[in-house]
CSV table of C-alpha atoms in Angstrom, one decimal:
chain,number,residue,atom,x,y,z
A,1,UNK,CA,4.5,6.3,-6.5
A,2,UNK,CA,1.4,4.4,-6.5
A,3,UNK,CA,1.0,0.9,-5.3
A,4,UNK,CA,1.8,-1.9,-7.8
A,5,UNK,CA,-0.9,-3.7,-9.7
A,6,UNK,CA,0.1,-6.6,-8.0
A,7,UNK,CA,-0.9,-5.4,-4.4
A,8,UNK,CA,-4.1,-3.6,-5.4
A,9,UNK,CA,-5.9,-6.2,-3.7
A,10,UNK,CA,-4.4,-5.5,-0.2
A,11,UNK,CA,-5.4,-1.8,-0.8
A,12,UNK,CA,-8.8,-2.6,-2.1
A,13,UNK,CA,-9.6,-5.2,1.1
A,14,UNK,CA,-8.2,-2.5,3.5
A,15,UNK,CA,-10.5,-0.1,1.7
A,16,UNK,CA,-13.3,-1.9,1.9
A,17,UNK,CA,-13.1,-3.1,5.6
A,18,UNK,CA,-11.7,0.0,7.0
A,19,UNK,CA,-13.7,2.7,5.3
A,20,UNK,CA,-16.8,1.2,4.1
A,21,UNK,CA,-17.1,-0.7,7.5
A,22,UNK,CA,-17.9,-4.3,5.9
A,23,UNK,CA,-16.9,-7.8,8.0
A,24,UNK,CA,-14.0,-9.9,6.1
A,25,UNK,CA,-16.7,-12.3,5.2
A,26,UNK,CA,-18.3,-9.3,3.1
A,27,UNK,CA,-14.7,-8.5,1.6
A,28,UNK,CA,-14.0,-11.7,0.8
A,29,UNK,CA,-16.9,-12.1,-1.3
A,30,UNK,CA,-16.9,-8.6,-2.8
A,31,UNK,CA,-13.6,-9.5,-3.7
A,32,UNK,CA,-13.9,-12.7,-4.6
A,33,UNK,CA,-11.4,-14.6,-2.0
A,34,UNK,CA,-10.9,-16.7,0.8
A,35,UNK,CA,-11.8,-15.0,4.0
A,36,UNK,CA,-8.4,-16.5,5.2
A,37,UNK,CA,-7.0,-14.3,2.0
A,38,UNK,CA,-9.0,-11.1,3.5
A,39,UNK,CA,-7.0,-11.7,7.2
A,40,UNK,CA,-3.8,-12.1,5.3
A,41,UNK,CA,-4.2,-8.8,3.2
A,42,UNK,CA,-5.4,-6.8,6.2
A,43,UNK,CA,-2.3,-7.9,8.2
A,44,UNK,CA,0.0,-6.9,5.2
A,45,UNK,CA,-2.2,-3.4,5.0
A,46,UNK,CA,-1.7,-2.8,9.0
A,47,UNK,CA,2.2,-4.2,8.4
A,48,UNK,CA,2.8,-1.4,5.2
A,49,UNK,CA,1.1,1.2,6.7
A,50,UNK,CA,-1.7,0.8,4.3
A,51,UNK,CA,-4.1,1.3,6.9
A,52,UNK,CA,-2.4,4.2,8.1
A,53,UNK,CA,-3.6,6.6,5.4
A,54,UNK,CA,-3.9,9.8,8.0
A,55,UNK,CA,0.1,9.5,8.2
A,56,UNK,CA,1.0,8.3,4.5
A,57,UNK,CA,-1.0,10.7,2.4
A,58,UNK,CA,2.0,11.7,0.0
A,59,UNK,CA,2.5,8.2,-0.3
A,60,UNK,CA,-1.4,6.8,-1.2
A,61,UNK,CA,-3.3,9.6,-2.0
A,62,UNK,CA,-3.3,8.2,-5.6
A,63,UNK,CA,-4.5,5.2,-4.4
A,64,UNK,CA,-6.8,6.4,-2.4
A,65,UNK,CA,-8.6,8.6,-5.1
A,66,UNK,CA,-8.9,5.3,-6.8
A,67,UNK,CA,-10.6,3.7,-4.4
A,68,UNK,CA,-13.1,6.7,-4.8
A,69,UNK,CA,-13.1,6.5,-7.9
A,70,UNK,CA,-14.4,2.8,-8.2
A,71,UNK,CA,-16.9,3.7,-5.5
A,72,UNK,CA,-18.2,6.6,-7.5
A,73,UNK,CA,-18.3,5.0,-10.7
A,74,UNK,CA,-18.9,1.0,-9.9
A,75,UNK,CA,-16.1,0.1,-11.6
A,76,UNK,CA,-14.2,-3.0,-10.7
A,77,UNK,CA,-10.9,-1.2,-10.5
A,78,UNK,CA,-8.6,1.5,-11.2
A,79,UNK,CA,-5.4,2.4,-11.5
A,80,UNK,CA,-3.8,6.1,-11.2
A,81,UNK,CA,-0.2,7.1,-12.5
A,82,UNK,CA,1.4,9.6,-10.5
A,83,UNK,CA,1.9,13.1,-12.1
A,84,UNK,CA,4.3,15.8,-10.8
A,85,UNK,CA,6.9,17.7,-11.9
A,86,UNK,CA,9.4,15.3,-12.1
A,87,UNK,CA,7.7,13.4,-14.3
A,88,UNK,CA,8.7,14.8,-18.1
A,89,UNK,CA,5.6,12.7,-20.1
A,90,UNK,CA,2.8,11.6,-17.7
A,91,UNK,CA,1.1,10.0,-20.8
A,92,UNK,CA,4.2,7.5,-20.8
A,93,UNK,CA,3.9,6.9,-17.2
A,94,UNK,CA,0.3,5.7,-17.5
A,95,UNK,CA,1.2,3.8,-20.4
A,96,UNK,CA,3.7,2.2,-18.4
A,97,UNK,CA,1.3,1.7,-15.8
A,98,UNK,CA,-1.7,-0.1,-17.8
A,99,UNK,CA,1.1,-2.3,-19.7
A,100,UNK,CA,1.4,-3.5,-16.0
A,101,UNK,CA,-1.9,-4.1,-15.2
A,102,UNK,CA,-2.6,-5.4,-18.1
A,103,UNK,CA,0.2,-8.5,-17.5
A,104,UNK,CA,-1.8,-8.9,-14.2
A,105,UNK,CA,-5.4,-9.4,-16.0
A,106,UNK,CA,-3.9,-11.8,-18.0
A,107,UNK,CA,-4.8,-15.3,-17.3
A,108,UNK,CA,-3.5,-18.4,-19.0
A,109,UNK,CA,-6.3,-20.1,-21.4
A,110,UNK,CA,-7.8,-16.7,-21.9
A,111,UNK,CA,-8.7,-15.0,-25.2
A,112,UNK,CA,-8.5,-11.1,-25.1
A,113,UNK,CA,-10.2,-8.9,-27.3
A,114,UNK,CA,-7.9,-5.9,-28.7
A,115,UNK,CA,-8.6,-2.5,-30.6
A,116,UNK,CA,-6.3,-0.1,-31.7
A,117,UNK,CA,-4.9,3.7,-31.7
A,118,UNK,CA,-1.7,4.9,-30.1
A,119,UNK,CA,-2.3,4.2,-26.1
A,120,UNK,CA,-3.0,0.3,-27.7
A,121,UNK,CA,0.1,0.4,-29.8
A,122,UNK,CA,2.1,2.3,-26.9
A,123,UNK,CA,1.4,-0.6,-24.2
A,124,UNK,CA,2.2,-2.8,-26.9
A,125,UNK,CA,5.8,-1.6,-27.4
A,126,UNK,CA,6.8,-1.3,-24.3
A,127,UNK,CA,4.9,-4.0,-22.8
A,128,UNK,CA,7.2,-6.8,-21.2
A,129,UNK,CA,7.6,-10.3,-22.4
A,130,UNK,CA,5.7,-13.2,-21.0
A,131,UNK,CA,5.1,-17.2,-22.2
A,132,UNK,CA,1.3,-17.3,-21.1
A,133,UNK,CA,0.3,-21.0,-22.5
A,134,UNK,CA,-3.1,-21.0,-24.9
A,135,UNK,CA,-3.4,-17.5,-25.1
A,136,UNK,CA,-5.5,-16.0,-28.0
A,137,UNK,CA,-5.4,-12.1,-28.9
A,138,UNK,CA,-8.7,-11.5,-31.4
A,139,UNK,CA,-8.6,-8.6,-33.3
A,140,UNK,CA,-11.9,-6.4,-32.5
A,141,UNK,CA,-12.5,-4.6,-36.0
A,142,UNK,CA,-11.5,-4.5,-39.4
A,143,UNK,CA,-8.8,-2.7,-40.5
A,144,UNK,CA,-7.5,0.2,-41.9
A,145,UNK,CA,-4.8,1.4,-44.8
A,146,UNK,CA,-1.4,0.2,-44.8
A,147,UNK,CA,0.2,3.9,-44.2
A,148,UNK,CA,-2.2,4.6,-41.3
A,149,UNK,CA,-0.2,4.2,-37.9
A,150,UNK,CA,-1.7,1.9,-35.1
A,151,UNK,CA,-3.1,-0.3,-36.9
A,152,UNK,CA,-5.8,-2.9,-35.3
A,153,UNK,CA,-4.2,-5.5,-37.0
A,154,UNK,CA,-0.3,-4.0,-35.4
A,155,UNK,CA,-2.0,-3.6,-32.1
A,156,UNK,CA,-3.1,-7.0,-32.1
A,157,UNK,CA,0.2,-9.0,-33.6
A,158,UNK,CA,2.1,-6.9,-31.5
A,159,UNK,CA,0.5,-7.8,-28.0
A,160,UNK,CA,-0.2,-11.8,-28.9
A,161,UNK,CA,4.0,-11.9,-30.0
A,162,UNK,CA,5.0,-9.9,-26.5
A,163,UNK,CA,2.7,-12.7,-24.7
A,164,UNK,CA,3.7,-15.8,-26.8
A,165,UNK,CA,-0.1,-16.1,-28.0
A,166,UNK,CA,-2.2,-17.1,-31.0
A,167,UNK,CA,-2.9,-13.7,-33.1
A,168,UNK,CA,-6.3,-13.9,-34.6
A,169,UNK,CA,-6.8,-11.3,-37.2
A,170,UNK,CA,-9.6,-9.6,-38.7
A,171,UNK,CA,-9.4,-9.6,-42.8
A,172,UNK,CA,-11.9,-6.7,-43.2
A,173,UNK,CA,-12.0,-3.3,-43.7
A,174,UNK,CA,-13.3,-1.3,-40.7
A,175,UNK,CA,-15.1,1.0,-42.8
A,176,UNK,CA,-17.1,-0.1,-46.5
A,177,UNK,CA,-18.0,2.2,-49.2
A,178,UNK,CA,-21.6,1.4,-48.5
A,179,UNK,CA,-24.5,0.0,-46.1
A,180,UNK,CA,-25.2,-2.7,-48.4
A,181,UNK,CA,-21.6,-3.4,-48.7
A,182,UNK,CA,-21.0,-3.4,-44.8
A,183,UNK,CA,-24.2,-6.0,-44.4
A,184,UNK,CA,-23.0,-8.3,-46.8
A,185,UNK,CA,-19.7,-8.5,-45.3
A,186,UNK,CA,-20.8,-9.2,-42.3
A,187,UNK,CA,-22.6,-12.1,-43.5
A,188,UNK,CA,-19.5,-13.8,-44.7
A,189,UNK,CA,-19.5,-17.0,-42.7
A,190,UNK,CA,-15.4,-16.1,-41.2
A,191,UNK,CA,-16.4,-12.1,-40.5
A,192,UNK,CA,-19.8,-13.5,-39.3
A,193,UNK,CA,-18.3,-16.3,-37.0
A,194,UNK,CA,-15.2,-13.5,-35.7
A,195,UNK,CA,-18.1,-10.5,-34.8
A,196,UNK,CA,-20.2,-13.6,-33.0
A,197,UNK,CA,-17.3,-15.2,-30.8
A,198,UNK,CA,-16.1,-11.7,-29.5
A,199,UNK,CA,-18.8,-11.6,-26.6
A,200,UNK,CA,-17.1,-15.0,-25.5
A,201,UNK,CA,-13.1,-13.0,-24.5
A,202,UNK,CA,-12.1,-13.1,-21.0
A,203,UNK,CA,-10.5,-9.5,-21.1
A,204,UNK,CA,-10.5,-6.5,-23.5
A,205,UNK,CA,-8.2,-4.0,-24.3
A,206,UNK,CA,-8.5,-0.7,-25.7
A,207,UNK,CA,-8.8,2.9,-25.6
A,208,UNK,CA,-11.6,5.6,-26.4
A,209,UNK,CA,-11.4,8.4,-29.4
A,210,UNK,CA,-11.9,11.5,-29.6
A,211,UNK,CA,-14.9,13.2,-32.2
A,212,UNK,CA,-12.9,15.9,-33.7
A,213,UNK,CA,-10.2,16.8,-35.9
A,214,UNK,CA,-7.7,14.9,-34.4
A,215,UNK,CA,-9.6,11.6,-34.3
A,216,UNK,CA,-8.2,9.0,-35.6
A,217,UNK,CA,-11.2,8.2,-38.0
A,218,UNK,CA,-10.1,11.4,-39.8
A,219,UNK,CA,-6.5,11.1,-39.9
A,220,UNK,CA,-7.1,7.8,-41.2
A,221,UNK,CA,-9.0,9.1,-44.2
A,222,UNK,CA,-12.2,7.4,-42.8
A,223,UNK,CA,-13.8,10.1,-42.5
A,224,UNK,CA,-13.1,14.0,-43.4
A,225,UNK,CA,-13.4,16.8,-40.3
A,226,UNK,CA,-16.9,18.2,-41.9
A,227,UNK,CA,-17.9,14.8,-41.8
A,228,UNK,CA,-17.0,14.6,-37.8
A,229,UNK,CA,-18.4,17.8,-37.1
A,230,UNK,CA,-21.6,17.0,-38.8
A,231,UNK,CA,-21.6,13.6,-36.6
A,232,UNK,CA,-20.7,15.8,-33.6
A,233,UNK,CA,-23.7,18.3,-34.3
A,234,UNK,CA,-26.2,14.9,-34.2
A,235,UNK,CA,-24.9,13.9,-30.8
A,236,UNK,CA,-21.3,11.7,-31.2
A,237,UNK,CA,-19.4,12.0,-28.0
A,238,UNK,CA,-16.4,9.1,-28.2
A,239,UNK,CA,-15.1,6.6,-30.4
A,240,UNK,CA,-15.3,2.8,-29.4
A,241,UNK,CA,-13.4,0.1,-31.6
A,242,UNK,CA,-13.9,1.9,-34.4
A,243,UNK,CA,-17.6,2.8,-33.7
A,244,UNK,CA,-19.1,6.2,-33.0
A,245,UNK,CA,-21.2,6.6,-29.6
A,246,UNK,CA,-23.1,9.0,-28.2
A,247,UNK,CA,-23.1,10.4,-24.5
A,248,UNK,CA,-24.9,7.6,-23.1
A,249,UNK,CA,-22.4,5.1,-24.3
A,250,UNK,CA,-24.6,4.0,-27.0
A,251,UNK,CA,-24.2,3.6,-31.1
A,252,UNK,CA,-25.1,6.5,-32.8
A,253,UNK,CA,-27.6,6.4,-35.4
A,254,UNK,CA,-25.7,7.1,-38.5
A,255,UNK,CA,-24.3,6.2,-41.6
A,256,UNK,CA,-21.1,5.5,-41.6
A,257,UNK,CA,-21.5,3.3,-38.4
A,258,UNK,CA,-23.5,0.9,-40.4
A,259,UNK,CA,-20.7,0.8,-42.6
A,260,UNK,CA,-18.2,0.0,-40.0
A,261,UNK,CA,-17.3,-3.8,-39.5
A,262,UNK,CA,-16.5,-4.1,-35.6
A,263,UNK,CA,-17.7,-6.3,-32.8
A,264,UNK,CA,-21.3,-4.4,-31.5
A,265,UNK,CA,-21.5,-3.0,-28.2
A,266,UNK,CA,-23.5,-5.7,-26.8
A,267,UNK,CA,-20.6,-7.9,-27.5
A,268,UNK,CA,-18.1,-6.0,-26.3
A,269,UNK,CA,-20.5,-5.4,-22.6
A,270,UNK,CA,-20.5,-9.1,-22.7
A,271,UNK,CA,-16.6,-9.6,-22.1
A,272,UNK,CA,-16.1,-9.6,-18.2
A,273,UNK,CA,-13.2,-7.8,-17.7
A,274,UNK,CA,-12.8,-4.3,-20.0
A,275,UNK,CA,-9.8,-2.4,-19.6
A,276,UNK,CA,-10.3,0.9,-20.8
A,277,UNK,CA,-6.8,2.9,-20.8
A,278,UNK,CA,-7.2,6.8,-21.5
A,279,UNK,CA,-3.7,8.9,-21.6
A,280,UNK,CA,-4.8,12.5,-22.6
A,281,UNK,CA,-7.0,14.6,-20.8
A,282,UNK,CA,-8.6,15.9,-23.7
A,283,UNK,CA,-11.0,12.7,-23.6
A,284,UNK,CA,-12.5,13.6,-20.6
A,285,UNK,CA,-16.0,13.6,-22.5
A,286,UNK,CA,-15.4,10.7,-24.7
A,287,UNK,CA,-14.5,8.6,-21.6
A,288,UNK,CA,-17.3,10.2,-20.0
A,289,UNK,CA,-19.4,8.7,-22.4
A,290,UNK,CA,-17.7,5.3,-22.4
A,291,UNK,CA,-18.2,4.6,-18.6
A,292,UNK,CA,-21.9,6.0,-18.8
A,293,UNK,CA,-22.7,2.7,-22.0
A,294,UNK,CA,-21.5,0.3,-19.6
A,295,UNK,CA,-17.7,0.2,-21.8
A,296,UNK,CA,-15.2,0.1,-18.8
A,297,UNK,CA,-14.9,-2.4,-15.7
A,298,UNK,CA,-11.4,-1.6,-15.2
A,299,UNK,CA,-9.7,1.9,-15.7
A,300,UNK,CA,-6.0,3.4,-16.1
A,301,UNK,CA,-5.9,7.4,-16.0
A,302,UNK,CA,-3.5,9.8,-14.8
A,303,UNK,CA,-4.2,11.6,-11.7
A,304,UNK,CA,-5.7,14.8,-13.6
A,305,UNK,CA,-8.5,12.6,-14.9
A,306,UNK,CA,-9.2,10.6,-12.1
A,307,UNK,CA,-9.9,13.7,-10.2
A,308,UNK,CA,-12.1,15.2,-13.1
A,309,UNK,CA,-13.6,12.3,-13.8
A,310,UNK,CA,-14.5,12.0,-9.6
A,311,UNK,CA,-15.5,15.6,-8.6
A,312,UNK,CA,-17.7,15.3,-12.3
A,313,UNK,CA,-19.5,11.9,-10.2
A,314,UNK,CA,-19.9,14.3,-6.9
A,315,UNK,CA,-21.7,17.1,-9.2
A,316,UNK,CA,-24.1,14.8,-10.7
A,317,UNK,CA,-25.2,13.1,-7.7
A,318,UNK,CA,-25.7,16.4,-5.8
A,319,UNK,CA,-27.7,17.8,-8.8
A,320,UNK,CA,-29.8,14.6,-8.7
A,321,UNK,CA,-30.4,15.1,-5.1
């Protein structure tokens, strides 16, 4: 079983010291700690057999292709559920996982920017209960049909009432009939004030989509499959918030994203701590794609993806050599 959110930062200070060789002054500010913390943690690693990774590789191998992982990717951290044969849904388990580490992100006074789908809407539910004082869960997009599942607006009550936080809302469609619709809306003083103040969260949550049939933009009726596959043909590689991107993590040049009424990338770059949670393995490219635009800082995958998404890091720096 990997190591618990909580001790991540023992793993990632042993890490650091012991394989990349740097002094506990260097960790510590890496790290952002005391050096005093840096001793402590390196004691505990030595004490847990942390350290010890030659003897324990059952144990941290997980962890230890997260560490990689980070290092290949410059991400701030990651997380690995387990998968093996005992396990009967590994999707649950790493929803499980990021419901975890998403309790540890959470600070008091912070305000946390949420999207939607079902990975949101899964950590949701089964997320534990905590009374964080002045809390604020903002809404990230507009919003789609009552009948649709997974609502942003769900996704967004649901996490602010399982941390006893303010639930801010977005009253706007995500997608408008037209352009001129979509730009008019936007310049609505309340939509224009909600799309400004998104760059100023402490911590986003959220997942990315899929470009093809079983996107959620289709199923929701906002768009039909020719209309994805024609978007897929002119480069779309992931869905963001309710925005299309292309490989390089950036907006697509299209229609119906300038009908789309979401926080803009920039925005979203501009929040410190991004969570990006990814449960199927089918979103290889689409997270792919996410990373590359700058979308993720910290990552929850299962084991499958984490070594995908690592020996994918090792090809493209040997092809660039």
């Amino acid at each position: 079983m990997a190591i618990r959110p909580a001790e991540q930062l023992i793993h990632k200070a042993a890490w650091l010291y012991y394989a990349h060789g740097l002094r506990q002054d260097q960790v510590a500010s890496q790290l952002n700690i005391s050096r005093a913390s840096v001793a402590m943690y390196l004691r505990k690693a030595r004490e847990t057999g942390i350290v010890n990774i030659s003897t324990s590789t059952q144990l941290f191998t997980d962890d230890v292709l997260a560490r990689k992982l980070e290092d290949a990717l410059s991400l701030d951290a990651v997380w690995i559920a387990p998968e093996n044969d005992h396990i009967a849904d590994p999707s649950t388990e790493i929803a499980v996982l990021a419901a975890s580490v998403f309790l540890e992100l959470v600070k008091k006074g912070d305000r946390i920017g949420v999207a939607w789908g079902r990975t949101v809407y899964t950590i949701a539910d089964i997320m534990s209960y905590a009374d964080l004082q002045d809390v604020t869960v903002v809404q990230l997009c507009g919003n789609l049909g009552a009948p649709y599942s997974y609502r942003p607006d769900q996704c967004t009550m649901e996490i602010a009432r399982r941390l006893n936080a303010k639930g801010l809302n977005f009253y706007a469609p995500l997608v408008l009939s037209t352009e001129e619709l979509a730009r008019a809306l936007r310049a609505e003083p309340v939509i224009r004030e909600q799309l400004s103040g998104v760059g100023e969260c402490d911590l986003a949550l959220y997942s990315v989509g899929a470009v093809d049939a079983d996107s959620h933009l289709v199923k929701c009726g906002a768009l039909t499959s020719g209309e994805m596959a024609e978007l897929r043909s002119q480069g779309a590689a992931g869905v963001i918030a309710g925005q299309i991107i292309d490989a390089q993590g950036k907006v697509l040049d299209c229609s119906y994203n300038r009908r789309v009424i979401s926080a803009d990338l920039a925005s979203l770059r501009a929040i410190a701590r991004r969570l990006m949670v990814v449960q199927e393995d089918s979103k290889f490219e689409p997270l792919l794609a996410a990373i590359a635009g700058g979308l993720c800082t910290h990552l929850v995958v299962g084991a499958r993806m984490a070594q995908r998404l690592l020996d994918h890091a090792a090809a493209t720096t040997e092809k660039a050599s």
